[in-house]
Every structure is written in structure tokens, then in C-alpha cells.
Amino acid sequence: MSLDDYRQLTFERREHGVLLITIDRPDKYNAADEEMHGELARVWRDVDADPDVRVAVITGAGKAFSAGGDLAMVERIAGDYDRVQHMLREMSEMVYNVIGCDKPIISAINGVAVGAGVVVALLADVAIAAEDAKLGDGHVKLGVAAGDHAAIIWPLLAGMAKARYYLLTGEMITGAEAERLGMVAKALPRDQVLDEALRVADVLATGSQQAIRLTKRTLNNWLRSAGPTFDQSAAYEMLTFMGPDVVEGYTALREKRAPRFPSAAD
């Protein structure tokens, strides 16, 4: 694994084969541009292939885990067929690479997690969140269908009623509420999140590696069985990136006002 190939993720190798991965764009609240999106998609293949890594812990630099997709990236993608096609492929790689990585992944959700950030945060094998962290899938507020990870994991974690509510409204939830719903394993005061994630990582890194990895592989068959649902949701998200609502969505965000979506016009 060549860590030198990454520019927006930083790495720290710790004892017992624990690899700490930090999403490192704090001046932008770790929002994902095209480069970071690609790194978050491929890093799990590299983690899986690295014989010196037993467990990966991922967190965000500064106050955020990841504030979702960089708005400038959204503007570049909207209406551009080639970019949309590339994003569809990369989005699928991100989800399936997290699911397919045999090594356990722990997310230390130290702050806001939306977009690509919440994909990794909630698909991780163990998610530990700050009580005051904000998590959510705001695709509908941007004017695009909820793709990424939402259809594959929210109903399984929160139940269909809650998944429908939060994905259709785009409302955010706190880490404390996410724990109550069963979407994260633990919610703790913010200053305890990373320490607890690293403690759990040490437990996993010093346990039976074959037993832990095969247990993870078995449990993730629940996610693999939902693969066709995810594939459809991802395609629908990219389809709506070719429509007019997303243009109004990102324009409204730029202008800090409520969107007036063409599809909802009287």
C-alpha cells in the first residue's frame, strides 16, 4: 500500500496493525471534491491488500467528519454526461469497496457527516459518533434522488419507517439520535470519540483475525443482498443530475435561500 498516492487522506500506522485514516481538508470541513471522492472510493482496496493493516479507523480533521460533496463539484457534474457516468462508477466502487474490505473499518464520527462522508460513516463495521454530530442524507434538498449508500443501509439500520422519513425529508439527525435509532454503535462526548474508536480497533486487531474477518464477510451479505436496490438508487441519483432541479438546488445553496424546484412549480 503506497500512502504517498493520497493527497486528501492522511495516514498514521499504530500498534497492532491499526491504521488511522484522517479525511484532511479541514478548511472546507472535509467536503469531498473529485479528488477526495476518488480517494475515498479506492482506499479500501488498498487497506484490504496491505498485509500490515488489520483494522482501519477513519475520522475527520478539525470539527467535521465530512461535510458532503463540494458544491463546486456538484456544479461541474450537473448536466455533464461524462462526469455523471464517472461519478456513478466511482460511487458504486466506494460502497462496494467498503463492503468488500475484509479488514474491519471503524468510523469515528467527530462532527457533521453528509454525502460521501456519511457513506463511509454508516457503512463502517463499527460507527462511533459524537453525541452532537449531525448526520444526514440531503440529496432531495439538492434536487436529486437519494443514491450513494442510503437505500442499501438506512432501512437496515433504522427501519423502513425512519428511513423513509429522513430520506424523503432530508432532515439531519444528531449522533445521540442515531444511536437511539440503532444507526451507530455508540454516541459519546465529542472529545471521547476517537479514543474509543482506537480502543475498539485495538480489541479487533488483537483478536482472531480469521474469525473476525469471516464474521464481517458473513454479516455484509445483508448488504450484498441489497445490491440491486443500491444500483437502482445510484442510477436514479445520476439520472436526476441530468435534470433541472439540481441546478436550482445548488443555486439556492449558493444564494442561501429555499429552493424553488421546477418540478414543484404551480
mmCIF file of C-alpha atoms in Angstrom:
data_model
loop_
_atom_site.group_PDB
_atom_site.id
_atom_site.type_symbol
_atom_site.label_atom_id
_atom_site.label_comp_id
_atom_site.label_asym_id
_atom_site.label_seq_id
_atom_site.Cartn_x
_atom_site.Cartn_y
_atom_site.Cartn_z
ATOM 1 C CA MET A 1 0.000 0.000 0.000
ATOM 2 C CA SER A 2 1.522 3.293 -1.085
ATOM 3 C CA LEU A 3 0.234 6.018 1.182
ATOM 4 C CA ASP A 4 2.118 8.600 -0.875
ATOM 5 C CA ASP A 5 -0.516 8.349 -3.595
ATOM 6 C CA TYR A 6 -3.119 10.078 -1.424
ATOM 7 C CA ARG A 7 -3.355 13.841 -1.051
ATOM 8 C CA GLN A 8 -6.583 14.415 0.877
ATOM 9 C CA LEU A 9 -6.385 11.427 3.192
ATOM 10 C CA THR A 10 -3.571 11.186 5.727
ATOM 11 C CA PHE A 11 -2.427 8.027 7.474
ATOM 12 C CA GLU A 12 -0.918 7.037 10.786
ATOM 13 C CA ARG A 13 0.218 3.479 11.408
ATOM 14 C CA ARG A 14 -0.333 2.489 15.024
ATOM 15 C CA GLU A 15 0.387 -0.599 17.115
ATOM 16 C CA HIS A 16 -1.160 -3.972 16.317
ATOM 17 C CA GLY A 17 -1.774 -3.126 12.675
ATOM 18 C CA VAL A 18 -4.263 -0.307 13.310
ATOM 19 C CA LEU A 19 -4.296 2.272 10.523
ATOM 20 C CA LEU A 20 -5.752 5.683 11.374
ATOM 21 C CA ILE A 21 -7.106 7.431 8.276
ATOM 22 C CA THR A 22 -7.926 11.133 8.522
ATOM 23 C CA ILE A 23 -10.046 12.972 5.972
ATOM 24 C CA ASP A 24 -7.833 16.009 5.755
ATOM 25 C CA ARG A 25 -9.418 19.077 4.210
ATOM 26 C CA PRO A 26 -10.392 20.949 7.376
ATOM 27 C CA ASP A 27 -10.581 24.382 5.759
ATOM 28 C CA LYS A 28 -13.541 23.038 3.712
ATOM 29 C CA TYR A 29 -14.976 20.966 6.592
ATOM 30 C CA ASN A 30 -13.579 17.933 4.754
ATOM 31 C CA ALA A 31 -16.037 18.355 1.888
ATOM 32 C CA ALA A 32 -15.330 15.944 -0.943
ATOM 33 C CA ASP A 33 -14.208 17.248 -4.304
ATOM 34 C CA GLU A 34 -13.446 14.914 -7.209
ATOM 35 C CA GLU A 35 -10.007 14.028 -5.872
ATOM 36 C CA MET A 36 -11.206 13.170 -2.375
ATOM 37 C CA HIS A 37 -14.205 11.258 -3.707
ATOM 38 C CA GLY A 38 -11.842 9.092 -5.724
ATOM 39 C CA GLU A 39 -9.553 8.553 -2.747
ATOM 40 C CA LEU A 40 -12.453 7.536 -0.500
ATOM 41 C CA ALA A 41 -13.518 5.046 -3.153
ATOM 42 C CA ARG A 42 -10.187 3.326 -3.695
ATOM 43 C CA VAL A 43 -8.553 3.434 -0.253
ATOM 44 C CA TRP A 44 -10.491 0.374 0.951
ATOM 45 C CA ARG A 45 -8.951 -1.795 -1.743
ATOM 46 C CA ASP A 46 -5.519 -0.664 -0.581
ATOM 47 C CA VAL A 47 -6.404 -1.309 3.068
ATOM 48 C CA ASP A 48 -7.631 -4.767 2.167
ATOM 49 C CA ALA A 49 -4.445 -5.578 0.244
ATOM 50 C CA ASP A 50 -1.997 -4.252 2.869
ATOM 51 C CA PRO A 51 -0.621 -7.154 4.942
ATOM 52 C CA ASP A 52 0.406 -4.770 7.727
ATOM 53 C CA VAL A 53 -3.122 -3.461 8.310
ATOM 54 C CA ARG A 54 -5.572 -5.359 10.487
ATOM 55 C CA VAL A 55 -8.109 -2.626 11.287
ATOM 56 C CA ALA A 56 -8.786 0.811 9.784
ATOM 57 C CA VAL A 57 -10.155 3.760 11.753
ATOM 58 C CA ILE A 58 -11.395 6.752 9.780
ATOM 59 C CA THR A 59 -12.119 10.214 11.155
ATOM 60 C CA GLY A 60 -12.122 13.832 10.029
ATOM 61 C CA ALA A 61 -9.628 16.619 10.647
ATOM 62 C CA GLY A 62 -10.914 19.583 12.590
ATOM 63 C CA LYS A 63 -14.572 19.993 13.509
ATOM 64 C CA ALA A 64 -16.202 17.875 10.778
ATOM 65 C CA PHE A 65 -16.135 14.272 9.661
ATOM 66 C CA SER A 66 -17.056 15.292 6.111
ATOM 67 C CA ALA A 67 -19.497 17.980 5.005
ATOM 68 C CA GLY A 68 -20.501 16.081 1.873
ATOM 69 C CA GLY A 69 -19.859 16.897 -1.736
ATOM 70 C CA ASP A 70 -18.077 20.141 -2.531
ATOM 71 C CA LEU A 71 -20.655 22.456 -4.116
ATOM 72 C CA ALA A 72 -18.294 23.348 -6.954
ATOM 73 C CA MET A 73 -18.029 19.632 -7.776
ATOM 74 C CA VAL A 74 -21.818 19.348 -7.842
ATOM 75 C CA GLU A 75 -21.970 22.252 -10.292
ATOM 76 C CA ARG A 76 -19.377 20.635 -12.545
ATOM 77 C CA ILE A 77 -21.204 17.309 -12.593
ATOM 78 C CA ALA A 78 -24.746 18.581 -13.206
ATOM 79 C CA GLY A 79 -25.783 18.060 -16.820
ATOM 80 C CA ASP A 80 -22.389 16.663 -17.869
ATOM 81 C CA TYR A 81 -22.950 13.119 -19.101
ATOM 82 C CA ASP A 82 -19.298 12.044 -18.951
ATOM 83 C CA ARG A 83 -18.861 13.323 -15.385
ATOM 84 C CA VAL A 84 -22.159 11.753 -14.340
ATOM 85 C CA GLN A 85 -21.093 8.404 -15.783
ATOM 86 C CA HIS A 86 -17.751 8.612 -13.976
ATOM 87 C CA MET A 87 -19.428 9.527 -10.681
ATOM 88 C CA LEU A 88 -21.845 6.607 -10.986
ATOM 89 C CA ARG A 89 -18.960 4.182 -11.375
ATOM 90 C CA GLU A 90 -16.967 5.745 -8.537
ATOM 91 C CA MET A 91 -19.968 5.918 -6.209
ATOM 92 C CA SER A 92 -20.536 2.205 -6.727
ATOM 93 C CA GLU A 93 -16.871 1.461 -6.097
ATOM 94 C CA MET A 94 -16.955 3.385 -2.823
ATOM 95 C CA VAL A 95 -19.921 1.424 -1.469
ATOM 96 C CA TYR A 96 -18.813 -1.995 -2.676
ATOM 97 C CA ASN A 97 -15.177 -1.477 -1.663
ATOM 98 C CA VAL A 98 -16.223 -0.663 1.919
ATOM 99 C CA ILE A 99 -18.493 -3.706 1.989
ATOM 100 C CA GLY A 100 -15.890 -5.939 0.358
ATOM 101 C CA CYS A 101 -12.923 -4.963 2.531
ATOM 102 C CA ASP A 102 -12.187 -7.971 4.764
ATOM 103 C CA LYS A 103 -10.477 -5.827 7.403
ATOM 104 C CA PRO A 104 -12.808 -4.193 9.955
ATOM 105 C CA ILE A 105 -13.473 -0.485 9.430
ATOM 106 C CA ILE A 106 -14.356 1.801 12.332
ATOM 107 C CA SER A 107 -15.707 5.297 11.785
ATOM 108 C CA ALA A 108 -15.008 7.931 14.441
ATOM 109 C CA ILE A 109 -17.677 10.473 13.507
ATOM 110 C CA ASN A 110 -16.336 13.596 15.169
ATOM 111 C CA GLY A 111 -18.701 16.075 13.520
ATOM 112 C CA VAL A 112 -21.048 16.629 10.607
ATOM 113 C CA ALA A 113 -21.258 13.700 8.174
ATOM 114 C CA VAL A 114 -23.214 14.045 4.939
ATOM 115 C CA GLY A 115 -22.739 12.982 1.324
ATOM 116 C CA ALA A 116 -19.692 10.807 0.752
ATOM 117 C CA GLY A 117 -18.801 11.275 4.414
ATOM 118 C CA VAL A 118 -21.951 9.621 5.701
ATOM 119 C CA VAL A 119 -21.464 6.792 3.196
ATOM 120 C CA VAL A 120 -18.243 5.769 4.916
ATOM 121 C CA ALA A 121 -19.534 6.696 8.381
ATOM 122 C CA LEU A 122 -22.563 4.404 8.254
ATOM 123 C CA LEU A 123 -21.189 1.577 6.106
ATOM 124 C CA ALA A 124 -18.274 1.136 8.516
ATOM 125 C CA ASP A 125 -18.459 -2.058 10.573
ATOM 126 C CA VAL A 126 -18.438 -0.089 13.825
ATOM 127 C CA ALA A 127 -19.637 3.513 13.873
ATOM 128 C CA ILE A 128 -18.919 5.701 16.905
ATOM 129 C CA ALA A 129 -20.384 9.197 16.792
ATOM 130 C CA ALA A 130 -20.156 12.388 18.775
ATOM 131 C CA GLU A 131 -23.438 12.991 20.542
ATOM 132 C CA ASP A 132 -23.710 16.408 18.907
ATOM 133 C CA ALA A 133 -22.553 15.302 15.445
ATOM 134 C CA LYS A 134 -25.044 15.885 12.633
ATOM 135 C CA LEU A 135 -25.658 13.071 10.159
ATOM 136 C CA GLY A 136 -27.937 13.087 7.171
ATOM 137 C CA ASP A 137 -28.663 12.417 3.547
ATOM 138 C CA GLY A 138 -29.744 15.680 1.961
ATOM 139 C CA HIS A 139 -29.966 14.567 -1.649
ATOM 140 C CA VAL A 140 -33.632 15.512 -2.015
ATOM 141 C CA LYS A 141 -32.889 19.035 -0.783
ATOM 142 C CA LEU A 142 -30.395 19.345 -3.627
ATOM 143 C CA GLY A 143 -32.965 18.106 -6.121
ATOM 144 C CA VAL A 144 -31.536 14.634 -6.745
ATOM 145 C CA ALA A 145 -32.666 11.166 -5.706
ATOM 146 C CA ALA A 146 -31.108 9.645 -2.593
ATOM 147 C CA GLY A 147 -28.367 7.440 -4.035
ATOM 148 C CA ASP A 148 -24.897 6.855 -2.596
ATOM 149 C CA HIS A 149 -25.460 4.459 0.293
ATOM 150 C CA ALA A 150 -28.913 5.375 1.569
ATOM 151 C CA ALA A 151 -31.122 2.663 0.091
ATOM 152 C CA ILE A 152 -28.687 -0.096 0.992
ATOM 153 C CA ILE A 153 -28.118 0.754 4.672
ATOM 154 C CA TRP A 154 -30.695 3.158 6.176
ATOM 155 C CA PRO A 155 -33.654 0.727 6.114
ATOM 156 C CA LEU A 156 -31.453 -1.998 7.617
ATOM 157 C CA LEU A 157 -30.165 0.212 10.433
ATOM 158 C CA ALA A 158 -33.116 2.469 11.225
ATOM 159 C CA GLY A 159 -36.087 0.511 9.864
ATOM 160 C CA MET A 160 -38.160 1.413 6.841
ATOM 161 C CA ALA A 161 -40.402 3.986 8.531
ATOM 162 C CA LYS A 162 -37.481 6.083 9.787
ATOM 163 C CA ALA A 163 -35.512 5.583 6.578
ATOM 164 C CA ARG A 164 -38.441 6.828 4.515
ATOM 165 C CA TYR A 165 -38.904 9.844 6.759
ATOM 166 C CA TYR A 166 -35.302 11.006 6.813
ATOM 167 C CA LEU A 167 -34.511 10.232 3.183
ATOM 168 C CA LEU A 168 -37.682 11.857 1.852
ATOM 169 C CA THR A 169 -37.368 14.984 4.014
ATOM 170 C CA GLY A 170 -33.579 15.286 4.049
ATOM 171 C CA GLU A 171 -33.632 16.157 7.753
ATOM 172 C CA MET A 172 -30.472 15.696 9.796
ATOM 173 C CA ILE A 173 -30.144 13.668 12.985
ATOM 174 C CA THR A 174 -27.725 14.003 15.869
ATOM 175 C CA GLY A 175 -25.268 11.329 16.892
ATOM 176 C CA ALA A 176 -27.313 10.759 20.041
ATOM 177 C CA GLU A 177 -30.463 10.181 17.982
ATOM 178 C CA ALA A 178 -28.535 7.971 15.571
ATOM 179 C CA GLU A 179 -27.530 5.769 18.498
ATOM 180 C CA ARG A 180 -31.146 5.614 19.709
ATOM 181 C CA LEU A 181 -32.270 4.525 16.240
ATOM 182 C CA GLY A 182 -29.521 1.906 16.009
ATOM 183 C CA MET A 183 -27.654 3.627 13.185
ATOM 184 C CA VAL A 184 -24.384 3.884 15.125
ATOM 185 C CA ALA A 185 -22.948 1.579 17.764
ATOM 186 C CA LYS A 186 -22.161 4.311 20.281
ATOM 187 C CA ALA A 187 -22.618 8.039 20.822
ATOM 188 C CA LEU A 188 -20.183 9.777 23.142
ATOM 189 C CA PRO A 189 -18.995 13.271 24.021
ATOM 190 C CA ARG A 190 -17.010 14.582 21.076
ATOM 191 C CA ASP A 191 -13.640 14.505 22.846
ATOM 192 C CA GLN A 192 -14.029 10.785 23.598
ATOM 193 C CA VAL A 193 -14.969 9.568 20.117
ATOM 194 C CA LEU A 194 -11.546 8.955 18.589
ATOM 195 C CA ASP A 195 -10.109 7.423 21.760
ATOM 196 C CA GLU A 196 -12.990 4.964 21.928
ATOM 197 C CA ALA A 197 -12.680 4.131 18.232
ATOM 198 C CA LEU A 198 -8.981 3.392 18.698
ATOM 199 C CA ARG A 199 -9.725 1.286 21.792
ATOM 200 C CA VAL A 200 -12.199 -0.822 19.814
ATOM 201 C CA ALA A 201 -9.681 -1.056 16.979
ATOM 202 C CA ASP A 202 -7.084 -2.490 19.355
ATOM 203 C CA VAL A 203 -9.597 -5.086 20.565
ATOM 204 C CA LEU A 204 -10.270 -6.166 16.983
ATOM 205 C CA ALA A 205 -6.617 -6.002 15.945
ATOM 206 C CA THR A 206 -5.542 -8.330 18.749
ATOM 207 C CA GLY A 207 -8.394 -10.797 18.298
ATOM 208 C CA SER A 208 -8.624 -13.805 15.992
ATOM 209 C CA GLN A 209 -8.166 -12.244 12.577
ATOM 210 C CA GLN A 210 -9.734 -15.053 10.593
ATOM 211 C CA ALA A 211 -12.752 -15.267 12.898
ATOM 212 C CA ILE A 212 -13.344 -11.504 12.843
ATOM 213 C CA ARG A 213 -12.922 -11.140 9.096
ATOM 214 C CA LEU A 214 -15.155 -14.071 8.240
ATOM 215 C CA THR A 215 -17.799 -12.801 10.637
ATOM 216 C CA LYS A 216 -17.672 -9.417 8.904
ATOM 217 C CA ARG A 217 -17.893 -11.074 5.495
ATOM 218 C CA THR A 218 -20.952 -13.051 6.580
ATOM 219 C CA LEU A 219 -22.756 -10.068 8.097
ATOM 220 C CA ASN A 220 -22.133 -7.993 4.988
ATOM 221 C CA ASN A 221 -24.142 -10.486 2.945
ATOM 222 C CA TRP A 222 -27.153 -8.492 4.207
ATOM 223 C CA LEU A 223 -25.741 -5.535 2.293
ATOM 224 C CA ARG A 224 -24.733 -7.564 -0.740
ATOM 225 C CA SER A 225 -28.280 -8.911 -0.994
ATOM 226 C CA ALA A 226 -29.483 -5.297 -1.264
ATOM 227 C CA GLY A 227 -27.046 -4.609 -4.094
ATOM 228 C CA PRO A 228 -29.712 -4.337 -6.823
ATOM 229 C CA THR A 229 -31.601 -1.766 -4.731
ATOM 230 C CA PHE A 230 -28.423 0.263 -4.299
ATOM 231 C CA ASP A 231 -27.571 0.026 -8.004
ATOM 232 C CA GLN A 232 -31.016 1.369 -8.898
ATOM 233 C CA SER A 233 -30.793 4.222 -6.381
ATOM 234 C CA ALA A 234 -27.358 5.224 -7.672
ATOM 235 C CA ALA A 235 -28.607 5.247 -11.255
ATOM 236 C CA TYR A 236 -31.620 7.352 -10.261
ATOM 237 C CA GLU A 237 -29.400 9.847 -8.466
ATOM 238 C CA MET A 238 -27.261 10.267 -11.552
ATOM 239 C CA LEU A 239 -30.370 10.498 -13.746
ATOM 240 C CA THR A 240 -31.601 13.445 -11.677
ATOM 241 C CA PHE A 241 -28.177 15.091 -12.040
ATOM 242 C CA MET A 242 -29.122 15.498 -15.697
ATOM 243 C CA GLY A 243 -32.334 17.373 -14.879
ATOM 244 C CA PRO A 244 -33.202 20.997 -13.998
ATOM 245 C CA ASP A 245 -33.971 20.577 -10.284
ATOM 246 C CA VAL A 246 -30.340 20.051 -9.311
ATOM 247 C CA VAL A 247 -29.399 23.360 -10.940
ATOM 248 C CA GLU A 248 -31.966 25.135 -8.778
ATOM 249 C CA GLY A 249 -30.773 23.095 -5.786
ATOM 250 C CA TYR A 250 -27.145 24.164 -5.932
ATOM 251 C CA THR A 251 -28.083 27.726 -6.936
ATOM 252 C CA ALA A 252 -30.294 28.019 -3.859
ATOM 253 C CA LEU A 253 -27.465 26.743 -1.693
ATOM 254 C CA ARG A 254 -25.111 29.289 -3.199
ATOM 255 C CA GLU A 255 -27.633 32.062 -2.565
ATOM 256 C CA LYS A 256 -28.568 30.716 0.903
ATOM 257 C CA ARG A 257 -32.286 30.580 0.187
ATOM 258 C CA ALA A 258 -35.005 27.965 -0.070
ATOM 259 C CA PRO A 259 -35.034 26.198 -3.456
ATOM 260 C CA ARG A 260 -37.850 26.680 -5.948
ATOM 261 C CA PHE A 261 -37.655 23.417 -7.845
ATOM 262 C CA PRO A 262 -39.043 23.458 -11.434
ATOM 263 C CA SER A 263 -40.715 20.091 -10.805
ATOM 264 C CA ALA A 264 -42.733 21.642 -7.952
ATOM 265 C CA ALA A 265 -43.785 24.790 -9.829
ATOM 266 C CA ASP A 266 -47.517 25.541 -9.950
#
